Amino acid sequence: MHPEDIEGLESATEGERKVFRFLREAARPDQDFIGWYEPAIGEEGREPDFVLFGKQQGLLVLEVKDWLIDQIEEADPHTLCAFANDFPNWGGGYIFIGIEANQGRPILPPAGLRKN
């Protein structure tokens, strides 16, 4: 992984540190993958949390979100609804995976999305 460790980086969140440790052990960077933490990408220098490249698997880009358990409003094996706030005082926002929404708010309880 590049860098070799992020434990001492002030900018790294606890969630990023946990994912880094997991990737270092499970993905076996330098054997199966080349991995980077916060690489600058493109002219704007955007920094995804992690980028992994494997010759067999291709490219994987990961963005880590450090959620508290009370931010997850509904979840099951097929759907997720969580409140996320990356911007202080912006009012936050919801993340929906497989959940219908109405004007930016989840329709609860989740029933999944229609197939069409």
Short mmCIF file of the C-alpha atoms (twelve columns), coordinates in Angstrom:
data_MODEL
# 
_entry.id   MODEL 
# 
loop_
_atom_site.group_PDB 
_atom_site.id 
_atom_site.type_symbol 
_atom_site.label_atom_id 
_atom_site.label_alt_id 
_atom_site.label_comp_id 
_atom_site.label_asym_id 
_atom_site.label_seq_id 
_atom_site.Cartn_x 
_atom_site.Cartn_y 
_atom_site.Cartn_z 
_atom_site.pdbx_PDB_model_num 
ATOM 1   C CA . MET A 1   0.000   0.000  0.000   1 
ATOM 2   C CA . HIS A 2   1.098   3.537  -0.622  1 
ATOM 3   C CA . PRO A 3   1.838   4.895  1.925   1 
ATOM 4   C CA . GLU A 4   2.831   1.891  4.022   1 
ATOM 5   C CA . ASP A 5   0.867   3.110  7.057   1 
ATOM 6   C CA . ILE A 6   -1.698  5.831  7.878   1 
ATOM 7   C CA . GLU A 7   -1.979  5.376  11.658  1 
ATOM 8   C CA . GLY A 8   -0.078  8.613  12.346  1 
ATOM 9   C CA . LEU A 9   -1.942  10.759 9.813   1 
ATOM 10  C CA . GLU A 10  -4.177  13.319 11.526  1 
ATOM 11  C CA . SER A 11  -6.370  13.619 8.437   1 
ATOM 12  C CA . ALA A 12  -7.231  9.886  8.396   1 
ATOM 13  C CA . THR A 13  -10.550 9.053  10.053  1 
ATOM 14  C CA . GLU A 14  -10.961 6.034  12.315  1 
ATOM 15  C CA . GLY A 15  -13.032 4.356  9.601   1 
ATOM 16  C CA . GLU A 16  -10.273 4.921  7.021   1 
ATOM 17  C CA . ARG A 17  -7.707  3.442  9.419   1 
ATOM 18  C CA . LYS A 18  -9.874  0.338  9.899   1 
ATOM 19  C CA . VAL A 19  -10.362 -0.099 6.140   1 
ATOM 20  C CA . PHE A 20  -6.617  0.434  5.584   1 
ATOM 21  C CA . ARG A 21  -5.779  -2.324 8.085   1 
ATOM 22  C CA . PHE A 22  -8.367  -4.628 6.482   1 
ATOM 23  C CA . LEU A 23  -7.069  -3.996 2.956   1 
ATOM 24  C CA . ARG A 24  -3.465  -4.458 4.039   1 
ATOM 25  C CA . GLU A 25  -4.314  -7.913 5.415   1 
ATOM 26  C CA . ALA A 26  -7.171  -9.144 3.209   1 
ATOM 27  C CA . ALA A 27  -6.391  -7.658 -0.196  1 
ATOM 28  C CA . ARG A 28  -2.697  -8.414 0.213   1 
ATOM 29  C CA . PRO A 29  -1.441  -5.327 -1.574  1 
ATOM 30  C CA . ASP A 30  1.880   -5.802 -3.313  1 
ATOM 31  C CA . GLN A 31  0.931   -9.457 -3.996  1 
ATOM 32  C CA . ASP A 32  -2.493  -9.313 -5.662  1 
ATOM 33  C CA . PHE A 33  -3.112  -5.556 -5.801  1 
ATOM 34  C CA . ILE A 34  -1.409  -2.217 -5.926  1 
ATOM 35  C CA . GLY A 35  -3.134  0.031  -3.411  1 
ATOM 36  C CA . TRP A 36  -3.103  3.759  -2.679  1 
ATOM 37  C CA . TYR A 37  -4.554  5.880  0.108   1 
ATOM 38  C CA . GLU A 38  -5.873  9.298  -0.985  1 
ATOM 39  C CA . PRO A 39  -4.126  9.511  -4.370  1 
ATOM 40  C CA . ALA A 40  -4.581  12.800 -6.250  1 
ATOM 41  C CA . ILE A 41  -6.575  12.016 -9.412  1 
ATOM 42  C CA . GLY A 42  -7.096  14.217 -12.460 1 
ATOM 43  C CA . GLU A 43  -6.394  17.888 -12.981 1 
ATOM 44  C CA . GLU A 44  -8.515  18.872 -9.985  1 
ATOM 45  C CA . GLY A 45  -6.551  16.540 -7.696  1 
ATOM 46  C CA . ARG A 46  -9.615  14.812 -6.245  1 
ATOM 47  C CA . GLU A 47  -8.702  12.283 -3.560  1 
ATOM 48  C CA . PRO A 48  -10.784 9.134  -3.158  1 
ATOM 49  C CA . ASP A 49  -9.967  7.366  0.093   1 
ATOM 50  C CA . PHE A 50  -8.609  4.208  -1.522  1 
ATOM 51  C CA . VAL A 51  -7.780  2.991  -5.013  1 
ATOM 52  C CA . LEU A 52  -6.892  -0.650 -5.631  1 
ATOM 53  C CA . PHE A 53  -5.678  -2.061 -8.931  1 
ATOM 54  C CA . GLY A 54  -5.395  -5.760 -9.696  1 
ATOM 55  C CA . LYS A 55  -4.382  -7.203 -13.051 1 
ATOM 56  C CA . GLN A 56  -7.146  -9.810 -12.875 1 
ATOM 57  C CA . GLN A 57  -9.774  -7.743 -11.046 1 
ATOM 58  C CA . GLY A 58  -9.354  -4.252 -12.493 1 
ATOM 59  C CA . LEU A 59  -9.775  -0.962 -10.657 1 
ATOM 60  C CA . LEU A 60  -11.679 -0.459 -7.399  1 
ATOM 61  C CA . VAL A 61  -12.249 3.005  -5.888  1 
ATOM 62  C CA . LEU A 62  -13.461 3.206  -2.273  1 
ATOM 63  C CA . GLU A 63  -14.843 6.178  -0.358  1 
ATOM 64  C CA . VAL A 64  -15.162 5.468  3.374   1 
ATOM 65  C CA . LYS A 65  -18.002 6.961  5.436   1 
ATOM 66  C CA . ASP A 66  -17.700 6.931  9.218   1 
ATOM 67  C CA . TRP A 67  -21.297 6.450  10.319  1 
ATOM 68  C CA . LEU A 68  -22.654 6.093  13.785  1 
ATOM 69  C CA . ILE A 69  -25.155 3.294  14.317  1 
ATOM 70  C CA . ASP A 70  -27.951 5.791  15.035  1 
ATOM 71  C CA . GLN A 71  -27.468 7.330  11.561  1 
ATOM 72  C CA . ILE A 72  -28.672 4.103  9.940   1 
ATOM 73  C CA . GLU A 73  -32.443 4.407  9.868   1 
ATOM 74  C CA . GLU A 74  -33.401 1.190  8.088   1 
ATOM 75  C CA . ALA A 75  -31.400 -1.702 6.687   1 
ATOM 76  C CA . ASP A 76  -31.855 -5.256 5.497   1 
ATOM 77  C CA . PRO A 77  -29.877 -7.450 3.084   1 
ATOM 78  C CA . HIS A 78  -31.277 -5.554 0.054   1 
ATOM 79  C CA . THR A 79  -31.767 -1.963 1.209   1 
ATOM 80  C CA . LEU A 80  -30.082 0.747  3.243   1 
ATOM 81  C CA . CYS A 81  -31.210 4.181  4.367   1 
ATOM 82  C CA . ALA A 82  -28.766 6.325  6.345   1 
ATOM 83  C CA . PHE A 83  -28.399 9.966  7.288   1 
ATOM 84  C CA . ALA A 84  -24.975 11.340 6.344   1 
ATOM 85  C CA . ASN A 85  -23.598 14.796 6.956   1 
ATOM 86  C CA . ASP A 86  -20.190 15.518 5.450   1 
ATOM 87  C CA . PHE A 87  -20.640 19.277 5.503   1 
ATOM 88  C CA . PRO A 88  -21.032 21.028 8.869   1 
ATOM 89  C CA . ASN A 89  -24.193 23.127 9.106   1 
ATOM 90  C CA . TRP A 90  -25.430 22.204 5.600   1 
ATOM 91  C CA . GLY A 91  -28.306 20.146 6.948   1 
ATOM 92  C CA . GLY A 92  -26.794 16.852 5.801   1 
ATOM 93  C CA . GLY A 93  -28.484 14.434 3.505   1 
ATOM 94  C CA . TYR A 94  -29.736 10.909 3.114   1 
ATOM 95  C CA . ILE A 95  -28.113 8.006  1.327   1 
ATOM 96  C CA . PHE A 96  -30.504 5.474  -0.210  1 
ATOM 97  C CA . ILE A 97  -29.575 2.109  -1.611  1 
ATOM 98  C CA . GLY A 98  -32.562 0.230  -2.939  1 
ATOM 99  C CA . ILE A 99  -35.083 2.534  -1.214  1 
ATOM 100 C CA . GLU A 100 -37.733 4.696  -2.851  1 
ATOM 101 C CA . ALA A 101 -37.541 8.394  -2.023  1 
ATOM 102 C CA . ASN A 102 -39.882 11.366 -2.166  1 
ATOM 103 C CA . GLN A 103 -38.312 14.850 -2.409  1 
ATOM 104 C CA . GLY A 104 -35.021 13.653 -0.946  1 
ATOM 105 C CA . ARG A 105 -36.572 11.779 1.980   1 
ATOM 106 C CA . PRO A 106 -36.824 7.996  2.264   1 
ATOM 107 C CA . ILE A 107 -40.200 6.290  2.051   1 
ATOM 108 C CA . LEU A 108 -40.209 4.091  5.128   1 
ATOM 109 C CA . PRO A 109 -40.432 1.276  5.846   1 
ATOM 110 C CA . PRO A 110 -38.206 0.272  2.910   1 
ATOM 111 C CA . ALA A 111 -39.816 -2.002 0.377   1 
ATOM 112 C CA . GLY A 112 -37.045 -1.990 -2.208  1 
ATOM 113 C CA . LEU A 113 -37.344 -0.498 -5.677  1 
ATOM 114 C CA . ARG A 114 -39.767 -1.524 -8.402  1 
ATOM 115 C CA . LYS A 115 -38.113 -3.687 -11.048 1 
ATOM 116 C CA . ASN A 116 -38.932 -1.370 -13.979 1 
# 
